[in-house]
mmCIF file of C-alpha atoms in Angstrom:
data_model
loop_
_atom_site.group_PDB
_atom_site.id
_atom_site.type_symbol
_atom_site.label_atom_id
_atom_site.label_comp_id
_atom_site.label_asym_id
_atom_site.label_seq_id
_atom_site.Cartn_x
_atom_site.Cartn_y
_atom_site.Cartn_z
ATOM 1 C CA UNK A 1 -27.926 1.823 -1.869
ATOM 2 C CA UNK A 2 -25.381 4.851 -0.708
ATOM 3 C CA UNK A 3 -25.817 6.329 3.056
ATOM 4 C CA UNK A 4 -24.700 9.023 4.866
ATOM 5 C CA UNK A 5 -24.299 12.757 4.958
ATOM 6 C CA UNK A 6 -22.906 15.163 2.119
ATOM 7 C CA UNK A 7 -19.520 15.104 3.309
ATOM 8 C CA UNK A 8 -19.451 11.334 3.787
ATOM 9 C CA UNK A 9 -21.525 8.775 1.980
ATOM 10 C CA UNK A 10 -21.066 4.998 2.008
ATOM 11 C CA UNK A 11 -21.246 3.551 -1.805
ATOM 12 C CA UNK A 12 -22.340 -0.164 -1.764
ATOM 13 C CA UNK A 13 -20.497 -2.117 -4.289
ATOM 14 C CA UNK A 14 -18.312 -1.515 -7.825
ATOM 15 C CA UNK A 15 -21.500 -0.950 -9.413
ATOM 16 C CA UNK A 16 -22.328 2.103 -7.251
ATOM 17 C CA UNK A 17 -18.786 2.835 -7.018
ATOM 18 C CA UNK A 18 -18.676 3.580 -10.580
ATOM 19 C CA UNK A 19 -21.945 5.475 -10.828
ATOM 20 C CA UNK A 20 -21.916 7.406 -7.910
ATOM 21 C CA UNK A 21 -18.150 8.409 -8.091
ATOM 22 C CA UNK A 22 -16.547 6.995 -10.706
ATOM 23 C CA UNK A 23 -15.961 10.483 -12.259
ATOM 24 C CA UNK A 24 -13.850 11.647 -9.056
ATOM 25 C CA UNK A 25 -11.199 9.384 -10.418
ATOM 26 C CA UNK A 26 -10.829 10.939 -13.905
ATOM 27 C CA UNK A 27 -11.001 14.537 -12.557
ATOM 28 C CA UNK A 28 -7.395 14.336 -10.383
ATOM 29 C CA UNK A 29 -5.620 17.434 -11.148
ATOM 30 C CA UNK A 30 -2.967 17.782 -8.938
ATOM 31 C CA UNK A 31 -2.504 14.012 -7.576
ATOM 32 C CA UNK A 32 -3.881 11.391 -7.254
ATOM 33 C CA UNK A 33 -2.484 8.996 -4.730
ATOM 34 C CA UNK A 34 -3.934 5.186 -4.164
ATOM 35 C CA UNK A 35 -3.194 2.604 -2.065
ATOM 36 C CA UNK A 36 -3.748 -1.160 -2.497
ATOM 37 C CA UNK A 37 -2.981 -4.396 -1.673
ATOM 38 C CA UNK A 38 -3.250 -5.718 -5.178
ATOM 39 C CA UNK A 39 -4.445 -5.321 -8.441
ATOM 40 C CA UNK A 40 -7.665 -6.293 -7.954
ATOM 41 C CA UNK A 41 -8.873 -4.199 -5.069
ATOM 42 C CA UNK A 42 -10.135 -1.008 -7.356
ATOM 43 C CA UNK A 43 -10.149 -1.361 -11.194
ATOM 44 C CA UNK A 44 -9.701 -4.940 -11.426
ATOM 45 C CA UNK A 45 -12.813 -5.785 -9.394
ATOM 46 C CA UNK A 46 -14.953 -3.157 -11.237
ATOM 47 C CA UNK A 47 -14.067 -4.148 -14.346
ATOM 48 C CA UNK A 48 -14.686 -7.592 -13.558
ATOM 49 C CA UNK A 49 -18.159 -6.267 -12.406
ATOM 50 C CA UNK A 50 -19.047 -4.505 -16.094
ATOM 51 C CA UNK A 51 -17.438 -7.570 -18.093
ATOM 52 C CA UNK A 52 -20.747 -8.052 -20.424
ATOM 53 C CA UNK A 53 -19.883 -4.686 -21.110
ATOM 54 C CA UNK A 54 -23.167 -3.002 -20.092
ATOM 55 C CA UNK A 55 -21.907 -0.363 -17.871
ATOM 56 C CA UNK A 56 -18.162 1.480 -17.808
ATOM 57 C CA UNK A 57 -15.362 0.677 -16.540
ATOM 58 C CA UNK A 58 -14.232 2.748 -13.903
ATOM 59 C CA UNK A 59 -12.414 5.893 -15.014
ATOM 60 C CA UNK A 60 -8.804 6.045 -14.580
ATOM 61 C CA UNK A 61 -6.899 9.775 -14.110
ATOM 62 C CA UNK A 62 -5.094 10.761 -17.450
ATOM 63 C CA UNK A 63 -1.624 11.418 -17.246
ATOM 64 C CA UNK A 64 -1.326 15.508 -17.299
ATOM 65 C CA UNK A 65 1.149 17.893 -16.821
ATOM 66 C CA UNK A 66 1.428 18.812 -12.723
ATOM 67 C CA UNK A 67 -0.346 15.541 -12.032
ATOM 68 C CA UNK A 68 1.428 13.180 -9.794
ATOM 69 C CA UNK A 69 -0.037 9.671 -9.601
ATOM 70 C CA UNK A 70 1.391 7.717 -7.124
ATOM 71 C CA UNK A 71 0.451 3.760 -6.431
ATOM 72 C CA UNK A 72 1.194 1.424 -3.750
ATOM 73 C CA UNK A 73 0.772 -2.081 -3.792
ATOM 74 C CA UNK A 74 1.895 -5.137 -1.076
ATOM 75 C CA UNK A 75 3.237 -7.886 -1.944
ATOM 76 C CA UNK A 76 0.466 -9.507 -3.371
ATOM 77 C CA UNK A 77 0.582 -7.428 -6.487
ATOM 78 C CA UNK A 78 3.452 -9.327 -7.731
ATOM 79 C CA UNK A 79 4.125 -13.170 -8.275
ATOM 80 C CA UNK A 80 3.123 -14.098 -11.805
ATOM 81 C CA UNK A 81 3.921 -12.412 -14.883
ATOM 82 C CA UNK A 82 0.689 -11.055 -15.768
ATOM 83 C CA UNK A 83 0.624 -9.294 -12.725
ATOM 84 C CA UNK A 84 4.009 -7.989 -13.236
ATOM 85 C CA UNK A 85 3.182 -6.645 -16.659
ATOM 86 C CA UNK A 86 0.425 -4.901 -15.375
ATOM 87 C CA UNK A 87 2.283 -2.658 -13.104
ATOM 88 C CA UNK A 88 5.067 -2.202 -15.650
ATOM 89 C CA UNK A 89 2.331 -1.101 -18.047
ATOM 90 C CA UNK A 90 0.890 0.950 -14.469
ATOM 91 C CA UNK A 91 4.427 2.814 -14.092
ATOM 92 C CA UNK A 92 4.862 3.031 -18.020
ATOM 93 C CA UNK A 93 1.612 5.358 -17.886
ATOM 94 C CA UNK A 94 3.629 7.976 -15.666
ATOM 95 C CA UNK A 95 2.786 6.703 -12.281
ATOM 96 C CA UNK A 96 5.305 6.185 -9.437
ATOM 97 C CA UNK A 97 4.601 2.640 -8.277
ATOM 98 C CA UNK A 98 5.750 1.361 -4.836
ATOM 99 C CA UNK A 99 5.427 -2.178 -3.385
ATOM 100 C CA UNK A 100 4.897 -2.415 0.535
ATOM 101 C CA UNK A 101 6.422 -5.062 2.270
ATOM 102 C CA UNK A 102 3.814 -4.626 4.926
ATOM 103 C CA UNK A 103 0.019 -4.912 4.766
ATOM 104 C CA UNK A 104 -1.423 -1.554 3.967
ATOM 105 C CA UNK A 105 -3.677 -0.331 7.413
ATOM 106 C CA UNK A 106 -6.502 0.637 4.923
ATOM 107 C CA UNK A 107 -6.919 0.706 1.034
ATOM 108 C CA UNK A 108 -7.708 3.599 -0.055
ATOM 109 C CA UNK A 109 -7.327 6.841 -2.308
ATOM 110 C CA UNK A 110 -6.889 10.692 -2.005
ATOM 111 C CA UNK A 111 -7.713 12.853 -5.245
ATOM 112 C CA UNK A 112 -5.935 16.066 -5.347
ATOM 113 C CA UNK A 113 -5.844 16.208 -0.814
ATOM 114 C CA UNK A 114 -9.811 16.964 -1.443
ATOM 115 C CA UNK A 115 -11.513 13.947 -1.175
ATOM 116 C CA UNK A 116 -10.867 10.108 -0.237
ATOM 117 C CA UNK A 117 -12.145 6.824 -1.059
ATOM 118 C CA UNK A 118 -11.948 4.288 1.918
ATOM 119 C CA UNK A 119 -12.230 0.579 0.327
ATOM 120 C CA UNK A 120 -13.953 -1.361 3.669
ATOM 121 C CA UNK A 121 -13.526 -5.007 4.350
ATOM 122 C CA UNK A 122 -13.969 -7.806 1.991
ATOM 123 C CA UNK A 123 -16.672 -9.883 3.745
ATOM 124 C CA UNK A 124 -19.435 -11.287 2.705
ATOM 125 C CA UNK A 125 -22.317 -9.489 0.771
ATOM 126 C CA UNK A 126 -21.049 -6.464 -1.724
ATOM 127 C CA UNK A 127 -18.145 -4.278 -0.539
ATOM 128 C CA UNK A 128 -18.385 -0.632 0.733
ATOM 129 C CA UNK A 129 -16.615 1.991 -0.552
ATOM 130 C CA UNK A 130 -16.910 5.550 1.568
ATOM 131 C CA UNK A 131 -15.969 8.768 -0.427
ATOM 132 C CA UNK A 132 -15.399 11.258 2.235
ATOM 133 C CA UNK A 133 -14.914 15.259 1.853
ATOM 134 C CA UNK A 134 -14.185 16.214 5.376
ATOM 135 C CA UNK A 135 -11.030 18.055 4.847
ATOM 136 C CA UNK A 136 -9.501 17.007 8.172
ATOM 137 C CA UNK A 137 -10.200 13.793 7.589
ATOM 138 C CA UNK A 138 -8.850 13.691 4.144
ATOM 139 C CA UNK A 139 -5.198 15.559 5.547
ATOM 140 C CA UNK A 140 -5.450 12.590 7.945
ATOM 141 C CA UNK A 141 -5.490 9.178 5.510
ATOM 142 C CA UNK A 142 -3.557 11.357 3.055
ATOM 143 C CA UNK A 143 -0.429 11.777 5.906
ATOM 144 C CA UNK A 144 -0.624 7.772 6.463
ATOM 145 C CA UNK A 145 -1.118 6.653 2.427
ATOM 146 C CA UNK A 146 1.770 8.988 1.816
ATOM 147 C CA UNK A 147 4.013 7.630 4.240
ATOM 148 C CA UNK A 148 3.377 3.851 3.152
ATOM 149 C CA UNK A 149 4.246 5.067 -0.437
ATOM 150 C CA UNK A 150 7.118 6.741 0.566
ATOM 151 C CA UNK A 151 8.535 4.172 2.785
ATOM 152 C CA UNK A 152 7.917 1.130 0.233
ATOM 153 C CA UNK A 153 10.711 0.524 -2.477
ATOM 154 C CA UNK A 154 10.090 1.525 -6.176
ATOM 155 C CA UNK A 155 8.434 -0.877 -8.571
ATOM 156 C CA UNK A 156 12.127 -1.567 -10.397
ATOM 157 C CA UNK A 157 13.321 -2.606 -6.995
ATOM 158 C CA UNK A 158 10.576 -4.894 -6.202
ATOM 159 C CA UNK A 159 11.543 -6.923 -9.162
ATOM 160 C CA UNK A 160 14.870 -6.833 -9.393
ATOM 161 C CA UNK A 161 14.666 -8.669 -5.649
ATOM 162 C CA UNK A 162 12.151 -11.168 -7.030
ATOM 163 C CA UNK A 163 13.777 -11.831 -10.093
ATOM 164 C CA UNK A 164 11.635 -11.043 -13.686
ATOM 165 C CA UNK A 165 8.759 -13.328 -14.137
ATOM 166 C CA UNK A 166 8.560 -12.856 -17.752
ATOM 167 C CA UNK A 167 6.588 -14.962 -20.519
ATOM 168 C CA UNK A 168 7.315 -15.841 -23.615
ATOM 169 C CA UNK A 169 6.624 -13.014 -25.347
ATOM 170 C CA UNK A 170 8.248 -10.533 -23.330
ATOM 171 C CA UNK A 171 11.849 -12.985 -23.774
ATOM 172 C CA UNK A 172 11.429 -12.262 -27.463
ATOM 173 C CA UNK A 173 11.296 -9.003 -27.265
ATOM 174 C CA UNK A 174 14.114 -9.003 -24.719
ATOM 175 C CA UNK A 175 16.114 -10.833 -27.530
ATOM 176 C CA UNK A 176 14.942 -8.453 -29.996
ATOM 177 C CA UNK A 177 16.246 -5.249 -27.882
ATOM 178 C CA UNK A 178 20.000 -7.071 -27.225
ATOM 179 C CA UNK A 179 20.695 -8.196 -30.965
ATOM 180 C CA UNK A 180 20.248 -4.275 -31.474
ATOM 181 C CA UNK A 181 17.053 -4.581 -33.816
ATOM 182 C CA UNK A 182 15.205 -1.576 -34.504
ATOM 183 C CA UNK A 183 11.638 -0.926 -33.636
ATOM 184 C CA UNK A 184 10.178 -1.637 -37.209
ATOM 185 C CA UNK A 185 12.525 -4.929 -37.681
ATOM 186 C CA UNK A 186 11.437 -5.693 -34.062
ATOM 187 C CA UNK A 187 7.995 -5.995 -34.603
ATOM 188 C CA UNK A 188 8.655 -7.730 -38.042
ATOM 189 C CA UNK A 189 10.460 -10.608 -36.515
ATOM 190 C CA UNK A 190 7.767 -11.274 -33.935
ATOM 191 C CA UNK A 191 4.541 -10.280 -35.705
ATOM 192 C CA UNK A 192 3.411 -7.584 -33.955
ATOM 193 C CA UNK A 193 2.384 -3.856 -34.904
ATOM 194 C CA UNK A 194 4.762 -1.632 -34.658
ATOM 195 C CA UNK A 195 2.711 0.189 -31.990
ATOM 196 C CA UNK A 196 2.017 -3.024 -29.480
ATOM 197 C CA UNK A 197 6.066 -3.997 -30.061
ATOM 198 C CA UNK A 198 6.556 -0.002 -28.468
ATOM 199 C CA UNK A 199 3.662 -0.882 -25.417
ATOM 200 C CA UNK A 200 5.559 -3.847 -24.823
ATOM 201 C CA UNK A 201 9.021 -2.476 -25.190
ATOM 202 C CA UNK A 202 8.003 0.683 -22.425
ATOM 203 C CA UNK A 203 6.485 -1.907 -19.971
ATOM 204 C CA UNK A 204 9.667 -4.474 -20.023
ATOM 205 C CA UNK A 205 11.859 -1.295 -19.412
ATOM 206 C CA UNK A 206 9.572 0.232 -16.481
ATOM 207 C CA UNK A 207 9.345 -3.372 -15.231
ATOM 208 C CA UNK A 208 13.139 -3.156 -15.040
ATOM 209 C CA UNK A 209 13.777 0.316 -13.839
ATOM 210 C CA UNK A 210 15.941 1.240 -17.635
ATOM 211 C CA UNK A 211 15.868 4.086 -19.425
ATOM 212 C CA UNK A 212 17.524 2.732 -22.433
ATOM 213 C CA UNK A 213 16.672 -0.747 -24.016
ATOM 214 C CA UNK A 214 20.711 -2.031 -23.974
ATOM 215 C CA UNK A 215 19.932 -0.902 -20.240
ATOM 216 C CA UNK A 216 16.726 -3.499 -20.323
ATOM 217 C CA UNK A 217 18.571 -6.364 -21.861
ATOM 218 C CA UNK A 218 21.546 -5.813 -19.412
ATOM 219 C CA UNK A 219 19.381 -5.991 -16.375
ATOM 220 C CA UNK A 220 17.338 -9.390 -17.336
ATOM 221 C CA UNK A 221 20.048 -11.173 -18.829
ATOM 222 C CA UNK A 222 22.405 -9.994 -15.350
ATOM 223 C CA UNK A 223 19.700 -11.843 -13.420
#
């Protein structure tokens, strides 16, 4: 059950999240800016909520021309290799990821400096989640998200200090990209479609901060 005024109501749980507000998130325009302290905290736990598949996920902001998405993440975020593919694939989409060496105050996210999301504490009994209007307000966890994003290093950098955690199928495509294979003789040699070997391809390179693939297989094999 949601409470509150207008200008700020209190959402009670990914279920409500989604239902109530879940269409904020697709209708950025200008930016839309989130904060986290892992991957978990806003998509992942929703999803996890909808698994059997009998309500949406929550929405997610297309990339757009004059949209800026920017994401930061702690530490947390990274560690395993899944994870780490995740916010290659995350940066691969057009958004600027960041990782935070320290805790983030609050999680939270601003869509296009109108509105805000405030995830509360994880305690016991469902979550909150307060979407709040108040423009002053907004300006004000806007000014502190921002500066935690800007202060906290860029994905590539993150993971060039932890050193690539990458599984076995992202080392064959690494050996694929430095013997010089094309895309089509690529995804022949390790079975994929032509269009998951590209996915996989644009994820190992945003993972790695390249912009060419001899650039990719430079980095990791450097390491």
């Amino acid at each position: 059950m949601s409470e509150g005024h207008e200008d700020v109501v209190t959402l009670r749980g990914e279920r409500e999240l989604v239902l109530r507000a879940g269409d904020l998130f697709a209708a950025a325009r200008e930016e839309f800016l989130c904060g986290a302290a892992d991957l978990v905290t806003w998509s992942g736990g929703v999803n996890a909520v909808f698994a059997e598949g009998k309500r949406p996920p929550l929405p997610k902001p297309a990339p757009r021309d004059g949209l800026a998405m920017r994401k930061v993440y702690t530490r947390r975020a990274l560690g395993d290799a899944y994870s780490e593919r995740r916010l290659a694939a995350i940066a691969a989409s057009g958004a600027d990821v960041r990782i935070s060496s320290a805790p983030l105050a609050r999680e939270a996210i601003v869509i296009d400096r109108r509105i805000a999301v405030l995830a509360g504490s994880e305690s016991r009994g469902p979550r909150t989640y307060t979407v709040v209007r108040v423009p002053e307000v907004v300006d004000g966890v806007r000014s502190l998200l921002y500066a935690t994003w800007e202060a906290a290093e860029p994905l590539a950098d993150a993971l060039r200090a932890s050193g690539p955690a990458l599984d076995e199928e992202a080392r064959l495509v690494l050996g694929a990209l430095t013997d010089g294979l094309t895309d089509e003789a690529g995804a022949r040699r390790l079975g994929m479609s032509l269009r998951t070997y590209r996915r996989r391809v644009a994820e190992l390179m945003a993972g790695v901060g390249a912009t060419s693939r001899f650039q990719a297989g430079v980095r990791v094999r450097g390491r």
